[in-house]
Short mmCIF file of C-alpha atoms and ligand atoms in Angstrom, two decimals:
data_model
loop_
_atom_site.label_atom_id
_atom_site.label_comp_id
_atom_site.label_asym_id
_atom_site.label_seq_id
_atom_site.Cartn_x
_atom_site.Cartn_y
_atom_site.Cartn_z
CA MET A 620 190.32 -21.49 174.89
CA LYS A 621 188.28 -19.33 172.67
CA LYS A 622 190.13 -16.54 170.88
CA THR A 623 187.50 -13.76 170.73
CA THR A 624 187.30 -11.06 168.19
CA GLY A 625 189.82 -9.28 170.30
CA THR A 626 192.62 -11.32 168.61
CA ASP A 627 191.35 -10.83 165.05
CA ARG A 628 193.39 -8.10 163.43
CA SER A 629 190.94 -7.43 160.69
CA ILE A 630 188.46 -6.47 163.34
CA THR A 631 190.70 -5.00 166.05
CA SER A 632 192.52 -2.69 163.65
CA ASN A 633 189.14 -0.97 162.90
CA TRP A 634 188.59 -0.37 166.59
CA ARG A 635 189.65 3.03 167.90
CA PRO A 636 192.54 2.99 170.40
CA ALA A 637 190.46 3.28 173.51
CA THR A 638 188.51 0.09 172.49
CA ARG A 639 191.74 -1.77 171.70
CA ALA A 640 193.17 -0.86 175.10
CA VAL A 641 190.26 -2.57 176.74
CA ARG A 642 189.54 -5.47 174.39
CA ALA A 643 192.36 -6.35 172.01
CA GLY A 644 194.07 -9.65 172.75
CA THR A 645 191.27 -11.10 174.90
CA TRP A 646 190.97 -14.86 174.77
CA ARG A 647 188.12 -16.55 176.82
CA SER A 648 188.28 -19.87 178.44
CA GLU A 649 185.12 -22.02 178.56
CA GLN A 650 184.14 -20.29 181.89
CA GLY A 651 183.42 -16.95 179.89
CA GLU A 652 185.32 -14.78 182.32
CA THR A 653 185.15 -10.95 181.72
CA SER A 654 188.59 -10.32 183.10
CA GLU A 655 191.38 -12.13 181.19
CA ALA A 656 192.49 -15.33 183.01
CA LEU A 657 195.93 -15.58 184.84
CA PHE A 658 197.69 -18.79 183.79
CA LEU A 659 200.36 -19.30 186.42
CA THR A 660 201.79 -22.40 184.72
CA SER A 661 205.35 -23.19 183.46
CA GLY A 662 204.29 -26.34 181.49
CA TYR A 663 201.40 -27.88 179.55
CA THR A 664 200.06 -31.40 179.01
CA TYR A 665 198.87 -33.16 175.92
CA ASP A 666 196.24 -35.70 174.97
CA ASP A 667 198.65 -37.79 173.10
CA ALA A 668 202.29 -37.96 171.89
CA ALA A 669 201.35 -36.97 168.31
CA THR A 670 199.95 -33.64 169.50
CA VAL A 671 203.04 -32.54 171.30
CA ALA A 672 205.28 -33.70 168.51
CA ALA A 673 203.29 -31.61 166.07
CA ARG A 674 203.57 -28.53 168.21
CA PHE A 675 207.34 -28.99 168.67
CA ALA A 676 207.60 -29.36 164.92
CA GLY A 677 205.71 -26.05 164.45
CA GLU A 678 203.02 -27.88 162.57
CA ALA A 679 200.24 -27.36 165.11
CA GLU A 680 199.27 -24.32 167.20
CA GLY A 681 199.37 -24.63 170.94
CA MET A 682 201.53 -24.02 174.04
CA THR A 683 204.54 -26.13 174.94
CA TYR A 684 206.41 -24.42 177.69
CA SER A 685 206.09 -20.84 179.20
CA ARG A 686 209.55 -19.80 178.03
CA LEU A 687 208.16 -20.20 174.54
CA GLN A 688 204.48 -19.22 175.06
CA ASN A 689 201.93 -18.47 177.81
CA PRO A 690 198.39 -17.69 177.26
CA THR A 691 198.30 -14.70 179.60
CA VAL A 692 201.57 -13.19 178.46
CA ALA A 693 200.34 -13.76 174.75
CA MET A 694 197.09 -11.84 175.55
CA CYS A 695 199.04 -8.87 176.95
CA GLU A 696 201.44 -8.98 173.93
CA GLU A 697 198.56 -8.83 171.46
CA ARG A 698 197.07 -5.87 173.28
CA ILE A 699 200.42 -4.00 173.37
CA ALA A 700 200.92 -4.64 169.61
CA SER A 701 197.43 -3.53 168.80
CA LEU A 702 197.92 -0.21 170.70
CA GLU A 703 201.28 0.33 169.09
CA GLY A 704 200.17 -0.37 165.55
CA ALA A 705 202.86 -3.15 165.46
CA GLU A 706 202.51 -6.51 163.86
CA ALA A 707 203.89 -8.41 166.88
CA CYS A 708 205.20 -7.87 170.38
CA ARG A 709 207.10 -10.01 172.88
CA MET A 710 207.25 -9.25 176.52
CA GLN A 711 210.32 -9.39 178.73
CA ALA A 712 210.88 -9.39 182.60
CA THR A 713 211.94 -5.74 182.80
CA GLY A 714 212.49 -2.69 180.60
CA MET A 715 216.23 -3.44 180.62
CA ALA A 716 215.61 -7.02 179.60
CA ALA A 717 213.62 -5.58 176.70
CA MET A 718 216.33 -3.14 175.69
CA THR A 719 219.11 -5.79 176.09
CA THR A 720 217.05 -8.24 174.12
CA ALA A 721 216.18 -5.81 171.31
CA LEU A 722 219.90 -4.97 170.86
CA LEU A 723 221.66 -8.24 171.38
CA CYS A 724 219.29 -10.28 169.24
CA GLN A 725 220.32 -8.39 166.12
CA LEU A 726 223.92 -7.41 166.75
CA SER A 727 227.19 -9.23 166.16
CA ALA A 728 230.85 -8.43 166.59
CA GLY A 729 231.88 -5.89 163.95
CA ASP A 730 228.56 -4.13 163.88
CA HIS A 731 228.17 -0.43 164.74
CA VAL A 732 225.46 1.25 166.86
CA VAL A 733 224.63 4.91 166.93
CA ALA A 734 222.82 5.90 170.06
CA GLY A 735 221.36 9.04 171.68
CA ARG A 736 223.38 10.75 174.44
CA ALA A 737 220.55 11.70 176.80
CA ALA A 738 219.16 8.39 177.96
CA PHE A 739 218.19 6.21 180.93
CA GLY A 740 221.38 5.40 182.85
CA SER A 741 221.33 1.63 182.25
CA CYS A 742 220.53 2.18 178.55
CA ARG A 743 223.76 4.20 178.32
CA TRP A 744 225.59 1.44 180.12
CA LEU A 745 224.46 -1.11 177.52
CA VAL A 746 225.84 1.12 174.74
CA ASP A 747 228.97 2.33 176.56
CA THR A 748 230.01 -0.87 178.41
CA LEU A 749 228.20 -4.05 177.40
CA LEU A 750 228.18 -3.82 173.56
CA PRO A 751 231.96 -2.87 173.25
CA LYS A 752 232.76 -5.96 175.35
CA PHE A 753 231.49 -8.08 172.49
CA GLY A 754 233.20 -6.21 169.70
CA ILE A 755 230.37 -3.97 168.74
CA GLU A 756 231.38 -0.45 168.02
CA THR A 757 229.26 2.44 169.42
CA THR A 758 228.95 6.17 168.77
CA ILE A 759 226.99 8.56 170.99
CA VAL A 760 225.33 11.51 169.40
CA ASP A 761 223.28 14.43 170.56
CA ALA A 762 219.89 12.99 169.62
CA ARG A 763 218.46 16.47 168.97
CA ASP A 764 221.05 17.13 166.18
CA ASN A 765 219.67 15.43 163.02
CA SER A 766 222.99 16.11 161.16
CA ALA A 767 224.96 14.31 163.94
CA TRP A 768 222.97 11.03 163.14
CA GLU A 769 223.78 11.38 159.60
CA ALA A 770 227.42 12.01 160.19
CA ALA A 771 227.74 9.09 162.45
CA ILE A 772 226.76 6.47 159.92
CA ARG A 773 229.41 3.98 158.84
CA PRO A 774 229.15 1.11 156.34
CA ASN A 775 228.83 -1.32 159.26
CA THR A 776 226.06 0.70 161.11
CA LYS A 777 223.32 -1.75 162.05
CA VAL A 778 221.22 0.02 164.70
CA PHE A 779 220.10 3.49 165.82
CA PHE A 780 218.98 3.43 169.47
CA PHE A 781 217.37 6.37 171.22
CA GLU A 782 214.53 7.61 173.47
CA THR A 783 212.23 10.65 173.20
CA PRO A 784 211.39 12.42 175.40
CA ALA A 785 214.73 11.53 176.96
CA ASN A 786 215.18 10.78 180.65
CA PRO A 787 215.69 13.10 182.52
CA THR A 788 216.69 16.04 180.26
CA MET A 789 213.32 15.96 178.28
CA ASP A 790 215.27 16.30 174.96
CA ILE A 791 213.02 15.58 172.01
CA ALA A 792 214.52 13.55 169.03
CA ASP A 793 212.99 13.93 165.61
CA LEU A 794 211.30 10.63 165.00
CA ALA A 795 210.42 11.08 161.33
CA PHE A 796 213.93 12.30 160.40
CA ILE A 797 215.96 9.75 162.44
CA CYS A 798 213.84 6.72 161.60
CA GLY A 799 213.63 7.80 157.93
CA LEU A 800 217.45 8.12 157.77
CA ALA A 801 217.82 4.70 159.24
CA ARG A 802 215.37 3.15 156.65
CA ALA A 803 217.24 4.87 153.82
CA HIS A 804 220.55 3.21 154.91
CA GLY A 805 219.15 -0.14 155.90
CA ILE A 806 219.72 0.54 159.61
CA THR A 807 217.18 -0.80 162.11
CA SER A 808 215.79 2.03 164.41
CA VAL A 809 215.04 0.98 167.95
CA VAL A 810 213.02 3.62 169.87
CA ASP A 811 212.65 3.36 173.71
CA ASN A 812 209.14 4.78 174.10
CA ALA A 813 208.75 4.39 177.88
CA PHE A 814 208.21 8.05 178.67
CA ALA A 815 205.24 8.45 176.31
CA THR A 816 203.72 5.05 175.51
CA ALA A 817 201.47 4.44 172.56
CA ALA A 818 198.81 6.49 174.25
CA LEU A 819 200.73 9.72 173.60
CA GLN A 820 203.34 8.80 170.80
CA ARG A 821 203.47 6.07 168.30
CA PRO A 822 206.97 5.94 166.80
CA MET A 823 205.98 3.43 164.09
CA GLU A 824 203.76 6.10 162.57
CA PHE A 825 206.97 7.95 161.99
CA GLY A 826 208.87 4.99 160.48
CA ALA A 827 210.39 3.31 163.51
CA ASP A 828 211.28 -0.30 162.95
CA VAL A 829 211.36 -1.48 166.59
CA VAL A 830 209.61 0.05 169.75
CA ALA A 831 210.91 -1.11 173.05
CA TYR A 832 209.32 -0.51 176.55
CA SER A 833 209.71 -0.40 180.13
CA ALA A 834 206.17 -1.50 180.97
CA THR A 835 207.04 -0.79 184.52
CA LYS A 836 206.28 2.87 184.01
CA LEU A 837 203.13 4.30 182.59
CA MET A 838 201.81 0.94 181.15
CA ASP A 839 201.38 -0.60 184.61
CA GLY A 840 200.97 2.92 185.96
CA GLN A 841 200.52 1.94 189.59
CA GLY A 842 204.13 1.14 190.51
CA ARG A 843 203.35 -2.61 191.05
CA VAL A 844 205.39 -4.80 188.72
CA LEU A 845 208.52 -4.75 186.56
CA ALA A 846 207.99 -5.67 182.86
CA GLY A 847 209.21 -4.97 179.39
CA ALA A 848 208.03 -5.28 175.84
CA VAL A 849 209.50 -5.18 172.23
CA CYS A 850 207.36 -4.51 169.28
CA GLY A 851 208.23 -4.90 165.59
CA SER A 852 207.22 -6.51 162.36
CA ALA A 853 205.97 -10.16 162.52
CA GLN A 854 209.05 -11.15 160.52
CA TRP A 855 211.52 -9.34 162.66
CA ILE A 856 209.92 -10.67 165.89
CA ASN A 857 209.82 -14.22 164.55
CA ASP A 858 213.09 -14.45 162.80
CA VAL A 859 215.47 -12.11 164.73
CA LEU A 860 214.06 -11.60 168.37
CA LEU A 861 212.31 -14.89 169.11
CA PRO A 862 215.31 -17.24 168.61
CA PHE A 863 217.32 -15.06 171.03
CA GLN A 864 214.46 -14.76 173.59
CA ARG A 865 213.45 -18.37 173.56
CA ASN A 866 216.91 -19.60 174.20
CA THR A 867 218.23 -17.00 176.69
CA GLY A 868 214.99 -16.57 178.65
CA PRO A 869 214.46 -13.00 179.67
CA ASN A 870 210.68 -13.61 179.71
CA CYS A 871 208.04 -11.72 181.60
CA SER A 872 206.08 -13.64 184.29
CA PRO A 873 202.41 -14.32 183.53
CA PHE A 874 201.48 -12.49 186.74
CA ASN A 875 203.32 -9.40 185.78
CA ALA A 876 201.87 -9.50 182.22
CA TRP A 877 198.41 -9.79 183.69
CA VAL A 878 198.94 -6.77 185.86
CA VAL A 879 200.27 -4.80 182.92
CA MET A 880 197.39 -5.93 180.76
CA LYS A 881 194.85 -4.60 183.34
CA GLY A 882 196.91 -1.44 183.56
CA LEU A 883 196.58 -1.00 179.71
CA GLU A 884 192.75 -0.81 180.11
CA THR A 885 193.19 2.59 181.91
CA LEU A 886 196.48 3.71 180.12
CA ASP A 887 194.73 6.38 177.93
CA LEU A 888 192.77 7.84 180.82
CA ARG A 889 195.83 7.94 183.04
CA ALA A 890 198.22 9.29 180.34
CA GLN A 891 195.89 12.01 179.28
CA ARG A 892 195.04 13.09 182.89
CA GLN A 893 198.57 12.86 184.11
CA SER A 894 199.75 14.84 181.08
CA GLU A 895 197.18 17.69 181.91
CA ASN A 896 198.18 17.63 185.59
CA ALA A 897 201.86 17.75 184.76
CA LEU A 898 201.36 20.74 182.47
CA GLN A 899 199.26 22.51 185.16
CA VAL A 900 201.99 22.01 187.70
CA ALA A 901 204.74 22.99 185.36
CA ARG A 902 202.98 26.24 184.43
CA ALA A 903 202.45 27.00 188.09
CA ILE A 904 206.18 26.79 189.05
CA GLU A 905 207.73 27.89 185.85
CA GLY A 906 208.39 31.43 187.01
CA ARG A 907 209.85 30.18 190.37
CA VAL A 908 212.61 28.04 189.13
CA PRO A 909 215.77 29.15 187.08
CA THR A 910 215.18 26.47 184.28
CA MET A 911 212.00 24.62 183.31
CA LEU A 912 212.18 21.65 180.89
CA HIS A 913 208.70 20.65 179.86
CA PRO A 914 208.09 19.82 176.15
CA GLY A 915 204.55 21.14 176.37
CA LEU A 916 205.59 24.64 177.34
CA PRO A 917 206.58 27.21 174.56
CA SER A 918 209.75 27.77 176.54
CA HIS A 919 211.03 24.34 175.63
CA PRO A 920 213.36 24.71 172.66
CA GLN A 921 211.77 21.76 170.85
CA HIS A 922 208.20 22.61 171.72
CA ASP A 923 207.06 22.54 168.05
CA LEU A 924 208.61 19.24 167.29
CA ALA A 925 207.19 17.73 170.42
CA THR A 926 203.77 19.03 169.44
CA ARG A 927 204.03 17.45 165.95
CA GLN A 928 204.92 14.00 167.16
CA MET A 929 203.23 13.65 170.48
CA ASP A 930 199.44 13.66 171.32
CA ASN A 931 200.10 14.99 174.69
CA PHE A 932 203.39 15.56 176.69
CA GLY A 933 203.23 12.92 179.51
CA PRO A 934 203.43 13.00 183.30
CA ILE A 935 207.17 13.80 183.50
CA PHE A 936 209.18 17.01 183.39
CA SER A 937 212.38 18.35 184.88
CA PHE A 938 213.58 21.61 186.25
CA VAL A 939 216.94 22.95 187.38
CA VAL A 940 217.63 24.76 190.57
CA ASP A 941 220.96 26.10 192.05
CA GLY A 942 222.99 23.02 192.59
CA ARG A 943 222.75 19.70 194.62
CA ALA A 944 222.21 21.27 198.05
CA GLN A 945 219.18 23.23 197.01
CA ALA A 946 217.69 20.31 194.97
CA HIS A 947 218.12 18.03 198.02
CA ALA A 948 216.55 20.79 200.27
CA ILE A 949 213.45 20.76 198.03
CA LEU A 950 213.19 17.01 198.10
CA ASP A 951 213.54 16.96 201.93
CA ALA A 952 210.78 19.59 202.33
CA LEU A 953 208.11 17.73 200.39
CA GLU A 954 205.13 16.64 202.28
CA LEU A 955 202.79 15.10 199.66
CA VAL A 956 205.09 14.22 196.68
CA ASP A 957 207.28 11.27 197.50
CA ILE A 958 211.06 11.04 197.01
CA SER A 959 211.26 8.15 194.52
CA ASN A 960 213.11 7.35 191.23
CA ASN A 961 210.17 5.57 189.67
CA ILE A 962 208.06 7.24 187.00
CA GLY A 963 204.68 6.67 185.41
CA ASP A 964 203.04 6.03 188.77
CA SER A 965 199.60 7.34 189.70
CA LYS A 966 201.46 8.89 192.77
CA SER A 967 203.44 12.09 192.25
CA LEU A 968 207.25 11.26 192.74
CA MET A 969 210.39 13.40 192.56
CA CYS A 970 213.98 12.45 192.25
CA HIS A 971 217.41 14.01 191.95
CA PRO A 972 218.94 12.22 188.95
CA ALA A 973 222.56 13.20 189.56
CA SER A 974 222.64 11.39 192.84
CA THR A 975 220.35 8.48 191.89
CA THR A 976 219.52 7.32 188.43
CA HIS A 977 222.49 8.91 186.72
CA ALA A 978 224.91 8.71 189.60
CA ASN A 979 227.15 6.05 188.09
CA MET A 980 227.97 8.19 185.00
CA GLY A 981 230.28 10.53 186.84
CA GLU A 982 229.98 14.26 186.82
CA GLU A 983 231.69 14.70 183.34
CA GLY A 984 229.28 12.26 181.69
CA ARG A 985 226.30 13.94 183.39
CA ASP A 986 227.41 17.45 182.37
CA ALA A 987 227.80 16.23 178.65
CA MET A 988 224.29 14.82 178.83
CA GLY A 989 222.77 17.90 180.43
CA VAL A 990 222.01 16.18 183.74
CA PHE A 991 223.02 19.05 185.99
CA GLU A 992 223.63 18.97 189.78
CA GLY A 993 220.59 21.08 190.30
CA MET A 994 218.18 19.08 188.18
CA LEU A 995 215.07 17.58 189.64
CA ARG A 996 212.63 15.26 187.73
CA ILE A 997 209.09 14.99 188.68
CA ASN A 998 206.40 12.43 187.67
CA VAL A 999 202.97 14.04 188.32
CA GLY A 1000 200.38 11.52 189.35
CA LEU A 1001 196.60 11.45 189.55
CA GLU A 1002 196.27 13.57 192.73
CA ASP A 1003 194.39 16.87 192.43
CA PRO A 1004 197.14 19.00 190.74
CA LEU A 1005 196.32 21.86 193.24
CA ASP A 1006 197.54 19.73 196.07
CA VAL A 1007 200.83 18.94 194.18
CA ILE A 1008 201.20 22.67 193.36
CA GLU A 1009 200.68 23.60 196.94
CA ASP A 1010 203.26 21.10 198.11
CA LEU A 1011 205.95 22.23 195.55
CA ASP A 1012 205.10 25.87 196.54
CA GLN A 1013 205.94 25.29 200.17
CA ALA A 1014 208.97 23.13 199.39
CA LEU A 1015 210.44 25.66 196.99
CA GLY A 1016 209.80 28.24 199.60
CA LYS A 1017 211.64 26.34 202.26
CA ALA A 1018 214.59 25.74 199.97
CA GLY A 1019 214.79 29.51 199.34
CA LEU A 1020 213.06 29.89 195.96
C1 PLP B 615 212.80 2.77 183.48
C2 PLP B 615 213.35 2.87 182.15
C3 PLP B 615 214.05 1.75 181.56
C4 PLP B 615 214.30 0.48 182.29
O1 PLP B 615 213.13 -0.18 182.71
P1 PLP B 615 213.00 -1.21 183.87
O2 PLP B 615 211.61 -1.76 183.79
O3 PLP B 615 213.30 -0.44 185.17
O4 PLP B 615 214.00 -2.17 183.69
C5 PLP B 615 214.44 1.91 180.23
N1 PLP B 615 214.21 3.06 179.57
C6 PLP B 615 213.53 4.11 180.08
C7 PLP B 615 213.46 5.44 179.35
C8 PLP B 615 213.11 4.13 181.39
O5 PLP B 615 212.50 5.12 181.87
#
């Protein structure tokens, strides 16, 4: 296979992001295909015994087994790293496989982790339930409160783990402050960037060490596959993440990586358009609902911070109505927008986090996080925003708003 200029960092790093999204990481076979090839293979064959021996010894380049390398997955990994401004990336089967791998590969019993309170439900489960089972101490802080991060540091603190914007409260964490604090204390910052993606926010520009993804969301963008990715320095990926990943096997399938790679070609277009659509929808209903949580609106308490660290605000926002019954009534009245807990999709989707994604936290945990009974989260898709606004208008009306 011919590695085209799309894999040469000295060339791709001069390309602007839109060009990298379409061309970075492209390897071409002797067929000269325009669309990257899908290698659905678990193993590889060799011309002679010396070739395979050299590859296993790490003395020659080349594939040996798809848990270790696969050409299609490698192409997508190069493209993601290029968009992120990261030296290296490895893909995993799901966003949660990515988060689990990013944490477990570097933690040992006796270490301490500080994590943001508002987070995807399963990310909180990792911190609250899984890590302590293996003797790893954890502290939860309000990610918006810079001094809380500082106060939580202990001599054995190894990792800061947080997402921004946070799911589903739309809390914004100060990337430059938190990642800078981590660096100053020799702590590794791990940022879950699923809500924004590199199209809208690049945490490494603010000093993040590791950026982890659910590629299921805006990267695929059409609700087709589950996938995850972890980006970091070449040294961290090779020395810390890879030994864990190769031996535990949370790998992404070549088919899913191929779908994500094709999704990346339109990521910027979709992220920008869906951001604009979401802002238009949020503005249209802001006066109708008791509380609006959209970081792009001046009413959001961290609007200035969001403006400083994001290029645009993404397809997702939340709002709070009067309790679960009214929230469910709105969902049940929708005619165009689907009831669905997925996000990042080109279809507009709405969900009630308290009874779905954050149900297993219990009401007390949800209240502490700011996931109220009347909260609804919407992912605004690529439909004409006027149709989405009309649908919300009639649904809010039927629910008495
Ligand atoms: C969806 C999501 C995850 C988990 O990703 P999966 O691909 O569903 O495993 C993790 N973090 C955030 C912020 C998410 O939105």
